[in-house]
Short mmCIF file of N, CA and C in Angstrom, two decimals:
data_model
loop_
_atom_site.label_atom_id
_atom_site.label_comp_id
_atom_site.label_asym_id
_atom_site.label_seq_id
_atom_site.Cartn_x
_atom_site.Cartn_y
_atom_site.Cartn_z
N UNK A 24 0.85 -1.16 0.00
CA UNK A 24 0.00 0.00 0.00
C UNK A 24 0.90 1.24 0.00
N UNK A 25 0.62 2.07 -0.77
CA UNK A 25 1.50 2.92 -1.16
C UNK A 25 0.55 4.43 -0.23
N UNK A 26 2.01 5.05 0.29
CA UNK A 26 1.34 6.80 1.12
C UNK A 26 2.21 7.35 0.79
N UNK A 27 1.24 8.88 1.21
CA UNK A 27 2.18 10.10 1.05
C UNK A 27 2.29 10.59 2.37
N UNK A 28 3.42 11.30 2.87
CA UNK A 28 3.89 11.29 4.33
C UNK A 28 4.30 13.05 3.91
N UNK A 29 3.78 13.66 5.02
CA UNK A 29 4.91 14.89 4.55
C UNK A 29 4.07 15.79 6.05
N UNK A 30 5.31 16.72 6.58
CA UNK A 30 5.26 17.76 7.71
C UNK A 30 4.68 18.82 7.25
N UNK A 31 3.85 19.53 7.30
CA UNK A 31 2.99 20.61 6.52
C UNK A 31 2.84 22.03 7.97
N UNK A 32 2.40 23.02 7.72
CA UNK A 32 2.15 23.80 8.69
C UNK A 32 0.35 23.52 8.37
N UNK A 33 -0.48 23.21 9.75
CA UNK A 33 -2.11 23.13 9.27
C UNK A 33 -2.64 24.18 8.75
N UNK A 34 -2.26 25.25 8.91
CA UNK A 34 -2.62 26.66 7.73
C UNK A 34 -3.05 25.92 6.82
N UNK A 35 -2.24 25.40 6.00
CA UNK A 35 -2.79 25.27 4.60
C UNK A 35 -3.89 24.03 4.81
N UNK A 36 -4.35 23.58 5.71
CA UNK A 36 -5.57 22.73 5.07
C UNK A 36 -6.67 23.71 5.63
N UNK A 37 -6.72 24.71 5.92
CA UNK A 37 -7.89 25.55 5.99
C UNK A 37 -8.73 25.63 5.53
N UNK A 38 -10.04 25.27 5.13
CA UNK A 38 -11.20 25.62 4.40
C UNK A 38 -11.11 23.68 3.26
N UNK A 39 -10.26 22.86 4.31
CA UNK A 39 -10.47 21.30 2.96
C UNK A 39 -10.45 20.48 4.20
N UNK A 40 -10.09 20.81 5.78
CA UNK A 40 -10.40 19.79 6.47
C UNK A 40 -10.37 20.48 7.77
N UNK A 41 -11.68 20.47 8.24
CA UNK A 41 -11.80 20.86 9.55
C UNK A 41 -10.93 20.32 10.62
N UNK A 42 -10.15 21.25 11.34
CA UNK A 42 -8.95 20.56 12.20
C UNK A 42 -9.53 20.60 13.90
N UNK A 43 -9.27 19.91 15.48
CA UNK A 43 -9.18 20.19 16.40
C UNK A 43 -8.82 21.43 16.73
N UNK A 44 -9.04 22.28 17.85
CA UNK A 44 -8.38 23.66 18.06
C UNK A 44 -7.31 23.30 18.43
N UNK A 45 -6.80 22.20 18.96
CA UNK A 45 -5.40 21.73 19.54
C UNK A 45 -4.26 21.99 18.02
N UNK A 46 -4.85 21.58 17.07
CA UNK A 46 -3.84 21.59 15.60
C UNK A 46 -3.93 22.81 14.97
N UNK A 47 -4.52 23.68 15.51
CA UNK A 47 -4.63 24.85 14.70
C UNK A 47 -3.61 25.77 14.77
N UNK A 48 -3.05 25.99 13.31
CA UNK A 48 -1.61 27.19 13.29
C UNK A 48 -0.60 26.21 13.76
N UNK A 49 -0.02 25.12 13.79
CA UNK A 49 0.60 24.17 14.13
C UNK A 49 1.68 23.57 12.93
N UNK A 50 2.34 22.95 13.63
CA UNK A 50 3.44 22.06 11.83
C UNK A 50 2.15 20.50 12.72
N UNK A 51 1.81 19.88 11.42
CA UNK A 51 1.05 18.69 11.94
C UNK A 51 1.66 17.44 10.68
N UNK A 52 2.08 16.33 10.97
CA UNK A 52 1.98 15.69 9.60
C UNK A 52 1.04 14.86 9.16
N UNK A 53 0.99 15.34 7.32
CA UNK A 53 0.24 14.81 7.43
C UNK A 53 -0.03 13.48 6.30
N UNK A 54 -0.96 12.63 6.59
CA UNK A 54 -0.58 10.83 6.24
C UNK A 54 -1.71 11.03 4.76
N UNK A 55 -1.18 10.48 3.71
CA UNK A 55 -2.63 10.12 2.79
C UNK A 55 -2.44 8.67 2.37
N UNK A 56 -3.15 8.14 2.33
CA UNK A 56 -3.50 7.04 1.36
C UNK A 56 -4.61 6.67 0.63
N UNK A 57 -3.99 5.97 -0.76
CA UNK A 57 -5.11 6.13 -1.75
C UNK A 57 -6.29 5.05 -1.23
N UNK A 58 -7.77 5.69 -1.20
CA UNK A 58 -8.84 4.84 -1.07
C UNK A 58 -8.68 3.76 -1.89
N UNK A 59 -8.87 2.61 -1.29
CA UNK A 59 -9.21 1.25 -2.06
C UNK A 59 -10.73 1.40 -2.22
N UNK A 60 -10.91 1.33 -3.75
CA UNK A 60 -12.24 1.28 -4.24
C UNK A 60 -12.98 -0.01 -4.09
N UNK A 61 -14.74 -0.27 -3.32
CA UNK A 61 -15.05 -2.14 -2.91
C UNK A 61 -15.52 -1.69 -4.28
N UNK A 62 -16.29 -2.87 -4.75
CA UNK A 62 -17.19 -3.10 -5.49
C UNK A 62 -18.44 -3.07 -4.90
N UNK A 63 -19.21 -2.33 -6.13
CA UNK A 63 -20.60 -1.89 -4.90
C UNK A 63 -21.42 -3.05 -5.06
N UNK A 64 -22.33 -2.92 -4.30
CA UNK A 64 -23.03 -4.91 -3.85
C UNK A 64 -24.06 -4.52 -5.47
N UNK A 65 -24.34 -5.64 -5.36
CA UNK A 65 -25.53 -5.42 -6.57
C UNK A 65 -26.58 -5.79 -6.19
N UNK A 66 -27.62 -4.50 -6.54
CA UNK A 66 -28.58 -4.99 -6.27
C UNK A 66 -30.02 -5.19 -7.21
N UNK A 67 -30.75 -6.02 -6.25
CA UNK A 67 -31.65 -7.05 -6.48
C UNK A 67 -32.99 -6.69 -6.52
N UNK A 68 -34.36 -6.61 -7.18
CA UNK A 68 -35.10 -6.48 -7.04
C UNK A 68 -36.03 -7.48 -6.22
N UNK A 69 -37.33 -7.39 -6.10
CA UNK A 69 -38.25 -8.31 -5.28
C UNK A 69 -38.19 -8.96 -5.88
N UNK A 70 -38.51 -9.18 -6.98
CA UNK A 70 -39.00 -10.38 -7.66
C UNK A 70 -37.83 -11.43 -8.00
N UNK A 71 -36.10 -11.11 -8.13
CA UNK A 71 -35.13 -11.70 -8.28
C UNK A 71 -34.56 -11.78 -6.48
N UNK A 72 -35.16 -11.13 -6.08
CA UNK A 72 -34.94 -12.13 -4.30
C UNK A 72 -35.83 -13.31 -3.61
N UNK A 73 -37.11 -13.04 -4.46
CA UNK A 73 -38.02 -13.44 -4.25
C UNK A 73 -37.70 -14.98 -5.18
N UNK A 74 -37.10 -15.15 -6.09
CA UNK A 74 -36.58 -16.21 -6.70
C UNK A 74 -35.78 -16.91 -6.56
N UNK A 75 -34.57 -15.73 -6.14
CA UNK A 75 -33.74 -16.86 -5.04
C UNK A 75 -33.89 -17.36 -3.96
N UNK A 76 -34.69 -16.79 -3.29
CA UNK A 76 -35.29 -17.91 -1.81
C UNK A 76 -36.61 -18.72 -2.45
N UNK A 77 -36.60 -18.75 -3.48
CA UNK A 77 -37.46 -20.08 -4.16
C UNK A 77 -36.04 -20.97 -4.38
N UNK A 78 -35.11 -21.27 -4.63
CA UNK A 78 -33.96 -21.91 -4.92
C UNK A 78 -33.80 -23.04 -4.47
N UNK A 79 -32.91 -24.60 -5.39
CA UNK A 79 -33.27 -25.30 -4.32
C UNK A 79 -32.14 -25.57 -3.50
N UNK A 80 -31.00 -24.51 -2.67
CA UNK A 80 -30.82 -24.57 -1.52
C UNK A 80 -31.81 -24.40 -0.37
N UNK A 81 -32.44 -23.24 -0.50
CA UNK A 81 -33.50 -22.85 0.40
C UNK A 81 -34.24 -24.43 0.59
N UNK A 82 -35.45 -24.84 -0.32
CA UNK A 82 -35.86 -25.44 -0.73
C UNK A 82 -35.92 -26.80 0.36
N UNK A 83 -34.30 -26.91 0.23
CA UNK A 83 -34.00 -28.31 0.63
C UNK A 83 -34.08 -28.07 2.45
N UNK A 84 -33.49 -26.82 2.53
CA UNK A 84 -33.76 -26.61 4.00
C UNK A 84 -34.76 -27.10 4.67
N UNK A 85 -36.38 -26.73 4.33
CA UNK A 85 -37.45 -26.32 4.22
C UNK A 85 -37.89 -28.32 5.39
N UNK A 86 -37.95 -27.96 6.43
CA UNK A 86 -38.92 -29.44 7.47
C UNK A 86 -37.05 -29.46 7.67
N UNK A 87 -36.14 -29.39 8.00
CA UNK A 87 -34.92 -29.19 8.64
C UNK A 87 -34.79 -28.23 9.64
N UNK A 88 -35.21 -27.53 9.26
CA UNK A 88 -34.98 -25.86 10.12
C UNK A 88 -36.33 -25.89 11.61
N UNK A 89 -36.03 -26.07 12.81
CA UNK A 89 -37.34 -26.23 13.17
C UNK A 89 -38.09 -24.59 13.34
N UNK A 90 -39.46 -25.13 13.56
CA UNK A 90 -40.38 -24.22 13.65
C UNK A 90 -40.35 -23.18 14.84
N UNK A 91 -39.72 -21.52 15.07
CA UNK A 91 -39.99 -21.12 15.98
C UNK A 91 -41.39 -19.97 16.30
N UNK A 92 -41.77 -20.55 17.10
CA UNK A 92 -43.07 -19.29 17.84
C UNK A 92 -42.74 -18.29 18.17
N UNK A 93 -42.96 -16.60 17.30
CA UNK A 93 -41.71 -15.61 17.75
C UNK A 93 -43.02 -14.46 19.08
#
């Protein structure tokens, strides 16, 4: 994983990242690293969720699983 490291005075992040009053007017360093992008989930409508819990994993479950009274 690759960063950028560097001693900065916090002046300059003024007005791009709200700082503590403790860091303010200060030398602070400061750390970046590049976001790892996820993959966004995909999604599913009712009727294609509704199909996969018709499936026959589900299916087979189905008099295995016992019955609870909620």
């Amino acid at each position: 994983m690759q960063a950028f490291r560097q001693t900065i005075d916090s002046s300059v992040l003024n007005g791009a990242v709200s700082l503590p009053k403790d860091f303010q007017n200060k030398e602070v360093e400061l750390i970046l690293f590049l976001k790892e992008e996820r993959n966004a989930m995909p999604q599913f409508s009712i009727s294609e969720i509704d199909a996969m819990l018709k499936g026959s994993y589900t299916e087979s479950l189905i008099g295995i699983l016992p019955h609870s009274e909620a």
